[in-house]
Coordinates of C-alpha atoms in Angstrom, one line a residue:
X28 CA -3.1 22.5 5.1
X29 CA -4.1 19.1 6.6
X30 CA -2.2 15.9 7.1
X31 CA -4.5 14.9 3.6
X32 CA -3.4 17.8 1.8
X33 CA -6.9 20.1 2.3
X34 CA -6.5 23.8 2.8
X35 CA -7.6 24.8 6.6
X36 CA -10.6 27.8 6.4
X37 CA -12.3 29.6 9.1
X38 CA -16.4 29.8 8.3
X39 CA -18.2 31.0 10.9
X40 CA -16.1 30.5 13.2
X41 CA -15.4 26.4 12.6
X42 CA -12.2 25.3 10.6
X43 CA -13.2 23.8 7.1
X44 CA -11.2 21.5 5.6
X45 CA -11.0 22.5 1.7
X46 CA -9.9 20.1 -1.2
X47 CA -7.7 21.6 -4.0
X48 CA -6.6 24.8 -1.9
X49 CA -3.5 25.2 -0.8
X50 CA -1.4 27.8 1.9
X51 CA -1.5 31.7 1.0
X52 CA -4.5 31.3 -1.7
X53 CA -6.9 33.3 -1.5
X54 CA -10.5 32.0 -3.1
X55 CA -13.6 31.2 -3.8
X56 CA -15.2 28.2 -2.1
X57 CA -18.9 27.2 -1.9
X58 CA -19.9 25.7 1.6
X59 CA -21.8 22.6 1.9
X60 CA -23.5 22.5 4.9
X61 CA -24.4 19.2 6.7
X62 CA -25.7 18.0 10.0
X63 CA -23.0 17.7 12.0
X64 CA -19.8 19.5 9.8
X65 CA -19.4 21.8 7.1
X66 CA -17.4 21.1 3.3
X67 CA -16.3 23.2 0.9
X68 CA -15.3 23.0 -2.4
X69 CA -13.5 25.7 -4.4
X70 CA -15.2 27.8 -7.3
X71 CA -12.3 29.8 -8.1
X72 CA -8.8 30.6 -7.1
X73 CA -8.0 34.4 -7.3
X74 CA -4.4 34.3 -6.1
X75 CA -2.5 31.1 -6.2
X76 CA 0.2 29.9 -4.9
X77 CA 3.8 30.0 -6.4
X78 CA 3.7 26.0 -6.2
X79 CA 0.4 25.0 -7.8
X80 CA 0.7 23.4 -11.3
X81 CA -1.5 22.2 -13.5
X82 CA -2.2 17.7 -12.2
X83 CA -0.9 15.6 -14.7
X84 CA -3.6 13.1 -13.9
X85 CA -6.9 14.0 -15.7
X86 CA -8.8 12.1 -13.0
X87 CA -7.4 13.7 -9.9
X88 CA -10.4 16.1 -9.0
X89 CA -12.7 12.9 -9.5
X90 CA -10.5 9.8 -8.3
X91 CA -9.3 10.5 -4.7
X92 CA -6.1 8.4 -4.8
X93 CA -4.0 11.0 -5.2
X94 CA -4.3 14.7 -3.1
X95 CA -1.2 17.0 -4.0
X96 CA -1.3 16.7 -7.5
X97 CA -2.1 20.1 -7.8
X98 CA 1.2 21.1 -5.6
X99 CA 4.5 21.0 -7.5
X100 CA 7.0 18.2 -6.7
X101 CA 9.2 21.4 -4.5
X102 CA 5.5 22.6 -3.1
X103 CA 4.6 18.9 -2.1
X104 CA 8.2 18.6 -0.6
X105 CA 7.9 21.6 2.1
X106 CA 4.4 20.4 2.8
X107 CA 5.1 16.7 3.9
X108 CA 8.6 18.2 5.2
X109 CA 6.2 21.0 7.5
X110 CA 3.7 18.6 8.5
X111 CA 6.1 16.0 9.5
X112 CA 8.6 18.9 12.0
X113 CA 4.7 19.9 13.1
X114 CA 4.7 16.3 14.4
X115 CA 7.8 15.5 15.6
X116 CA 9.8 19.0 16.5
X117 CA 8.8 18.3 19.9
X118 CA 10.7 15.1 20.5
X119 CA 13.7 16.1 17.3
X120 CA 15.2 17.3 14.9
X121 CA 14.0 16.7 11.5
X122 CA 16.1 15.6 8.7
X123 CA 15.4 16.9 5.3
X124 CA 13.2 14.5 3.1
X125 CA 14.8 12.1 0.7
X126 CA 13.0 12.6 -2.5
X127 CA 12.1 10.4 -5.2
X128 CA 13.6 11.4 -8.6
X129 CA 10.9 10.7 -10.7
X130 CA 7.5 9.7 -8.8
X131 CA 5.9 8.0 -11.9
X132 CA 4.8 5.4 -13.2
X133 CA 6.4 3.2 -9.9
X134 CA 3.8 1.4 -7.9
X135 CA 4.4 -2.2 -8.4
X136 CA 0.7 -3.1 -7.4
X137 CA -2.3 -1.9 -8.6
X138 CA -6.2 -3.2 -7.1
X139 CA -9.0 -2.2 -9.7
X140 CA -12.7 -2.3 -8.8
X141 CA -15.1 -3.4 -11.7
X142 CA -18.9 -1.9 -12.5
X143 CA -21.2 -1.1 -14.9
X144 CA -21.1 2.5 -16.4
X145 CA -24.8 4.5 -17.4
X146 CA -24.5 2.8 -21.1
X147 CA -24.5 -0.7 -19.8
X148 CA -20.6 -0.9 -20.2
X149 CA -17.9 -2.9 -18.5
X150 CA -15.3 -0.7 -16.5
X151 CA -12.5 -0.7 -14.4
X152 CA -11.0 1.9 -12.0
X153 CA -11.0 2.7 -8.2
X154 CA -13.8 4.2 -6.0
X155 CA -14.6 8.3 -6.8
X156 CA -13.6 9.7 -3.1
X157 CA -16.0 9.2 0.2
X158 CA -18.6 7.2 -2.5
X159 CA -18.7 3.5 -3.9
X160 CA -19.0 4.5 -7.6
X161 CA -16.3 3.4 -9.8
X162 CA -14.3 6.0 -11.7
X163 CA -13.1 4.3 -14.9
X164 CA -9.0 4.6 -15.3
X165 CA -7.4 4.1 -18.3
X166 CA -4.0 5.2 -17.5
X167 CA -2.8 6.2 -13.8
X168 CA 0.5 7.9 -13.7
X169 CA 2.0 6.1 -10.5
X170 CA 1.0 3.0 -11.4
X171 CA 3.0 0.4 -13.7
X172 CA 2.1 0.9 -17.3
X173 CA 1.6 -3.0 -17.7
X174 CA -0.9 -3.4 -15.5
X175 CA -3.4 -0.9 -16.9
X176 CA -3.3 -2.5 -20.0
X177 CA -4.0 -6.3 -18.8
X178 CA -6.7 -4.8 -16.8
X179 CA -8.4 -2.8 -20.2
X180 CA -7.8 -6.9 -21.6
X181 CA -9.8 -8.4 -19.1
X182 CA -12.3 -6.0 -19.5
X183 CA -12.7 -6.6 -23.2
X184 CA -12.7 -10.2 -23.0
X185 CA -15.3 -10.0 -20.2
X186 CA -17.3 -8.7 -22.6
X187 CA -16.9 -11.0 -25.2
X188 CA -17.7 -13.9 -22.8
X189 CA -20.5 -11.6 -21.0
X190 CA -19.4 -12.2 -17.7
X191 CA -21.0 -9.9 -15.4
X192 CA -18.8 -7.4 -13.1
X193 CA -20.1 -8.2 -9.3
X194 CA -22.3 -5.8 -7.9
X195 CA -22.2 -5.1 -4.1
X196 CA -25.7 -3.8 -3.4
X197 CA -27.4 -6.9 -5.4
X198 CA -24.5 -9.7 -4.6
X199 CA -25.1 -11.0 -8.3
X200 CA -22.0 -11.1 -10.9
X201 CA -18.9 -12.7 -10.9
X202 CA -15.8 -10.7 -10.9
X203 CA -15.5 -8.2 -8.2
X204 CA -11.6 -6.8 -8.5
X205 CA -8.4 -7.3 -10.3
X206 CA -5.2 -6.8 -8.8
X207 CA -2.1 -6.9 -10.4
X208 CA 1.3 -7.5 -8.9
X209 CA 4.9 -6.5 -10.5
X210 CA 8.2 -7.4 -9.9
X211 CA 10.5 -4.0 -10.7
X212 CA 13.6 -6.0 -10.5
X213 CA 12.3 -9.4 -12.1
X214 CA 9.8 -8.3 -14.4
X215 CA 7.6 -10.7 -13.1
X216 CA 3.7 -10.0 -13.3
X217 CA 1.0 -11.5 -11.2
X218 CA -2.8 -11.7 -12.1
X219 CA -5.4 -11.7 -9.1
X220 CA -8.9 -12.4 -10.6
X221 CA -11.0 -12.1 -7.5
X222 CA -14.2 -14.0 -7.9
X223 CA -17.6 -14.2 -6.1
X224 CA -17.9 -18.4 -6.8
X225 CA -15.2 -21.2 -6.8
X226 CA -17.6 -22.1 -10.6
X227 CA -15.4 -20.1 -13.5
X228 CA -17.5 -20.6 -16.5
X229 CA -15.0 -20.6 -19.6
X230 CA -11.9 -20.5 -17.6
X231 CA -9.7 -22.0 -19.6
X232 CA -10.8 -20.1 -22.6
X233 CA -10.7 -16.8 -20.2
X234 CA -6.9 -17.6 -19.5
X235 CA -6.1 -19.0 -22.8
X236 CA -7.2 -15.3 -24.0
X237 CA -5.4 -13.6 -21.7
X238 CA -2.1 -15.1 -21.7
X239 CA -2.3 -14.3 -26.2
X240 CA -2.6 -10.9 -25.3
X241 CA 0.0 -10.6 -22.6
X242 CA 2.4 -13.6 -23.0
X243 CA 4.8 -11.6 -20.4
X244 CA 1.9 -12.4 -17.5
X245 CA 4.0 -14.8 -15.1
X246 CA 1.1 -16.1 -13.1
X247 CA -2.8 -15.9 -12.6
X248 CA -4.7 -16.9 -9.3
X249 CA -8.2 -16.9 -8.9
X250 CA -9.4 -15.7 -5.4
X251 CA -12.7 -16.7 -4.0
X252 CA -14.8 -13.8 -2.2
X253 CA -18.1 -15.3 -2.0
X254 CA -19.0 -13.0 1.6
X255 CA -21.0 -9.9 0.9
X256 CA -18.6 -8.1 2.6
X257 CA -16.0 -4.7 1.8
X258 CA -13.2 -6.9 1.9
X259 CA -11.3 -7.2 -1.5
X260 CA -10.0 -11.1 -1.1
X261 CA -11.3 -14.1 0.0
X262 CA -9.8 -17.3 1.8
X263 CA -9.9 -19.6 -1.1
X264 CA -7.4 -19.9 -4.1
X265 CA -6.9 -21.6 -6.8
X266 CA -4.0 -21.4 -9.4
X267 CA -5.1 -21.1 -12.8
X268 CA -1.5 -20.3 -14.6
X269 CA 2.5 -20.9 -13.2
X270 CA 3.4 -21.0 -9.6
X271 CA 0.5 -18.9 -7.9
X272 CA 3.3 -16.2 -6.8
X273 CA 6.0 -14.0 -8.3
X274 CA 9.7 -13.1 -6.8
X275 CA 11.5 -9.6 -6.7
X276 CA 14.6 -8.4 -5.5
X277 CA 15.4 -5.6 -3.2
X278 CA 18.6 -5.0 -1.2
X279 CA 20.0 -8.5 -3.1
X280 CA 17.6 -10.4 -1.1
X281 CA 15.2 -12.0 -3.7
X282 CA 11.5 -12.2 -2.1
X283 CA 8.9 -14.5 -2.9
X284 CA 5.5 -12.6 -3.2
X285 CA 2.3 -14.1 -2.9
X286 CA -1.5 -12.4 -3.9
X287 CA -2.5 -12.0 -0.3
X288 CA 1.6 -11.0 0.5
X289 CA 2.2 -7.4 1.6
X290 CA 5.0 -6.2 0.0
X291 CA 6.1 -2.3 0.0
X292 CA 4.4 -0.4 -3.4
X293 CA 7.6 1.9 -4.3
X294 CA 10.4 -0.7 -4.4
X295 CA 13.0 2.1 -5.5
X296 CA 12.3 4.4 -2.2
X297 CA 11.5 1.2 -0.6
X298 CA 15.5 0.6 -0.7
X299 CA 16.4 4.0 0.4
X300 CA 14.2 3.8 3.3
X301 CA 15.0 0.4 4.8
X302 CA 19.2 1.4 4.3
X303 CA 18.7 4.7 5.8
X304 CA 16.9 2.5 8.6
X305 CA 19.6 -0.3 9.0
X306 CA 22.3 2.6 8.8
X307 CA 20.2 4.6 11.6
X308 CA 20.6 1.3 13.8
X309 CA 24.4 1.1 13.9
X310 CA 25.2 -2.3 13.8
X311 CA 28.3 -3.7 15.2
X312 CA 27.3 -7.5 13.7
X313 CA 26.8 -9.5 17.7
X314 CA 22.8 -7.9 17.9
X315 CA 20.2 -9.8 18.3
X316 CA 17.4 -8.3 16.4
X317 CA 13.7 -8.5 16.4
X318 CA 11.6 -7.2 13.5
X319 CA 7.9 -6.6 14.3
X320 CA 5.2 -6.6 11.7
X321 CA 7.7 -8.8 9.5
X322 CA 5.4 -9.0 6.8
X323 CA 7.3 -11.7 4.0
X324 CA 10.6 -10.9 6.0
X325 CA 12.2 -8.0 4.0
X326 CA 14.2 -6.0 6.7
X327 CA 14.6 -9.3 8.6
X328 CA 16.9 -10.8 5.5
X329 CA 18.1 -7.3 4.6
X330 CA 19.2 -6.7 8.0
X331 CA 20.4 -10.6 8.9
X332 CA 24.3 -10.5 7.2
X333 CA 24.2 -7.6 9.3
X334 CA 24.0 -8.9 13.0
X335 CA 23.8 -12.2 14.9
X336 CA 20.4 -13.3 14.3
X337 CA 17.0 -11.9 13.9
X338 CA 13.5 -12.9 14.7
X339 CA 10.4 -11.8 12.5
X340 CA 7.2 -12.0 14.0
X341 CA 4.0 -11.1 12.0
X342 CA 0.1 -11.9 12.4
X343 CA -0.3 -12.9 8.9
X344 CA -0.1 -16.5 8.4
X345 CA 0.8 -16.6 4.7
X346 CA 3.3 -13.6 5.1
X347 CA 5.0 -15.8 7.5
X348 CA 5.0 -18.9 5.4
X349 CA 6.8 -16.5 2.6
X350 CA 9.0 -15.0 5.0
X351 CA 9.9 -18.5 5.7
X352 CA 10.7 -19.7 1.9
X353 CA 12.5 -16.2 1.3
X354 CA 15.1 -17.5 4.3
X355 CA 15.7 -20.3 2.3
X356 CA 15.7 -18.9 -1.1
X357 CA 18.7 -16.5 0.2
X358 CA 20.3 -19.4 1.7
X359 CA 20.3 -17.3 5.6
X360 CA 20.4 -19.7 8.1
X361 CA 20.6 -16.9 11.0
X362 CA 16.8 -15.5 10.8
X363 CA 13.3 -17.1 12.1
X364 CA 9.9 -16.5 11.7
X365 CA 7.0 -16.8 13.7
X366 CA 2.9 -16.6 13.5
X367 CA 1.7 -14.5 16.5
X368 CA 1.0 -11.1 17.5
X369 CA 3.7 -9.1 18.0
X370 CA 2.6 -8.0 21.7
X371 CA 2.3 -11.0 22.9
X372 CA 5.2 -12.2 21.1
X373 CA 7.2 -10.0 23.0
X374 CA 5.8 -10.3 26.2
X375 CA 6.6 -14.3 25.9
X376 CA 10.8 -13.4 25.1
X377 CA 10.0 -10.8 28.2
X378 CA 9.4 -13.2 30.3
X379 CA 11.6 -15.8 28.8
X380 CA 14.2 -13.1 29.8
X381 CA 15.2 -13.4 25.9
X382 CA 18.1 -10.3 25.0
X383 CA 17.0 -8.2 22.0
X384 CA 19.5 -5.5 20.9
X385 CA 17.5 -3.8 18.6
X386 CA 13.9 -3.6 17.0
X387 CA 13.0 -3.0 14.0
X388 CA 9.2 -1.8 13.9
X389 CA 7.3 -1.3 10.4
X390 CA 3.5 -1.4 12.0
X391 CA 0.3 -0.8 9.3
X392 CA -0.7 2.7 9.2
X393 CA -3.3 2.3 11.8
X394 CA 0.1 2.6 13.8
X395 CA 1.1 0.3 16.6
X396 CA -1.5 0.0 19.8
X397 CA -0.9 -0.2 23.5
X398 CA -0.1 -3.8 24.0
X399 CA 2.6 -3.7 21.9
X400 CA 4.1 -0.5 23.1
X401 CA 3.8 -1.8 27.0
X402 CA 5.7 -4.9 25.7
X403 CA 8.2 -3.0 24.2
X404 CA 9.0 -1.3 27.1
X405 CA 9.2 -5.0 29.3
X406 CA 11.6 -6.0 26.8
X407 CA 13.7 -2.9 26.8
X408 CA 15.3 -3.2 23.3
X409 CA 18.6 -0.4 23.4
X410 CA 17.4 0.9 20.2
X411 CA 14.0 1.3 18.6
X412 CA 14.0 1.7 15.0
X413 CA 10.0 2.9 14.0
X414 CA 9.5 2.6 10.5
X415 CA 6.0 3.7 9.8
X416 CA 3.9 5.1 6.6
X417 CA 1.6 7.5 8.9
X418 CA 3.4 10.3 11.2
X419 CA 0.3 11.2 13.1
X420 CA -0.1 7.5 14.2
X421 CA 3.8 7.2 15.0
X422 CA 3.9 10.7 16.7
X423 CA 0.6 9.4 19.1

């Protein structure tokens, strides 16, 4: 199988990448010839594998958002478990994968697309895989239950104030996407209403609506994407309900999350991962620490009763600005942010001569590139500590 889960198939003598099949079946796939590659899909399984189940999402075949639904929780362990030694036994050892207990119903932020269906209807859901049409979701089991159900509200009382979903090919309509934040700790819930004009027809009644349904919502923003662009948010906000952000708590530091924030998805492995990382460090309390890709300063704060001081760096200008109120909020005096690439970040304290013990690297799945790398290796850190969401980029 692939890094995306696909079975691997020889068809004329080219490797086809399969959906749905997994290692040791043996079956039936229909080839889909194009230009310049070949797809398959599978007809029939005749001999399955000990760990396929039965999905318990009635989308996955048609969603994309999940791929090993199809492999029991065991089955999708010695999958990631193989692909990851595949990666990495070159360089290490691999440790056996931490698993989460129960991978449900977790993911504490949730982006829904909006459209028209055949009958003229308002839905909600995420793109169907590879296309631009909108699968309608109801219920997604990873997601937090809360959120589907302001999401099915918006919906209905878009239609009761026939406000038009946007529509990318035409650029007409008004509300392109809904995301929804959660706080797992706080229980705080943020509304995103992402909008293609700063003019909100009915907006107090819209809100006024919304809130009598959900009275637990914390805050609503409106977001203005007026650009006929792919991009979900826009540049322009305006608060429409309470502070414009929510707070959570992870490692007893509470964090201060804003709509265009980025903030890890599963805060319960989210904990494991960034202690396993801090233990992996060894810390003796005099480093000096720099934490690349800082995002709103989570493993900066988490790590700074830890060691001397540390330094965040991140591109995002309103992660940094949160980074910077977080500090504050947890009363550490001993950690500093800054707004810059985190190259040429590093190449400055390089040539500053600055000491940095250790860094702590958390780059987006892209993975990190060679100007940051090269700097990496003028600083010469004595540990590296590479957190990253995509082994093929971090292996590279």
């Amino acid at each position: 199988m692939d890094e995306e889960g696909k079975g691997i198939v020889k068809i004329k003598g080219k490797e086809v990448h399969v959906p749905n099949l997994i290692d040791g079946e043996t079956a039936v796939v229909e080839v889909l010839c194009q230009r310049n590659f070949i797809n398959a899909k599978v007809i029939r399984i005749e001999e399955k594998s000990e760990y396929r189940v039965e999905p318990k999402c009635k989308y996955f075949n048609k969603c994309g958002g999940c791929q090993l639904q199809h492999l029991s929780l065991e089955g999708q362990r010695k999958f990631k478990q193989k692909s990851v030694e595949k990666l990495m036994k070159q360089y290490h050892k691999v440790n056996e994968i931490i698993m989460m207990e129960k991978p449900y119903f977790y993911r504490n932020k949730v982006h829904s697309t909006l459209a028209y269906d055949k009958n003229g209807k308002i839905i909600s859901g995420i793109y169907e895989e590879n296309t631009h049409n909108v699968i309608p979701i109801e219920e997604c089991i990873i997601q937090d239950r809360r959120a589907d159900e302001i999401i099915a509200s918006i919906c209905k009382i878009m239609r009761v104030h026939k406000m038009k979903p946007y529509n990318e090919d035409t650029g007409q309509g008004f509300l392109r996407h809904i995301l929804v934040k959660t706080g797992f700790a706080s229980n705080q819930i943020m509304v995103v209403l992402v909008v293609s004009s700063q003019i909100f027809p009915g907006k107090n009644n819209f809100v006024r609506e919304l809130l009598k349904k959900h009275p637990e919502i914390t805050t609503i923003v409106m977001n203005v994407n007026d650009r006929k662009t792919s991009m979900v948010l826009g540049n322009v906000e305006k608060v429409l309900f309470g502070k414009g952000y929510i707070e959570d708590t992870l490692c007893n530091c509470v964090f201060q999350i804003s709509p265009k924030s980025f903030y890890q998805v599963n805060p319960i492995q989210t904990e494991v991962l960034y202690n396993k990382a801090i233990d992996m460090a060894k810390l003796k309390g005099n480093e000096a620490v720099l934490d690349a890709y800082c995002g709103i300063g989570t493993i900066s704060l988490i790590v700074s009763s830890k060691v001397k001081n540390v330094i965040g760096v991140e591109l995002n200008k309103d992660a940094v600005k949160d980074a910077i109120k977080n500090a504050k909020r947890n009363k550490i005096t001993n950690a500093f942010f800054y707004n810059d690439d985190a190259g040429d970040f590093m190449v400055s304290l390089a040539m500053k001569k600055q000491n940095v013990d250790v860094v702590f690297m958390d780059p987006p799945r892209s993975g990190s590139d060679e100007k940051f790398l090269s700097s990496l290796v003028r600083l010469l850190p004595k540990k590296v500590i590479y957190i990253s969401c995509n082994p093929v980029t971090q292996e590279r």
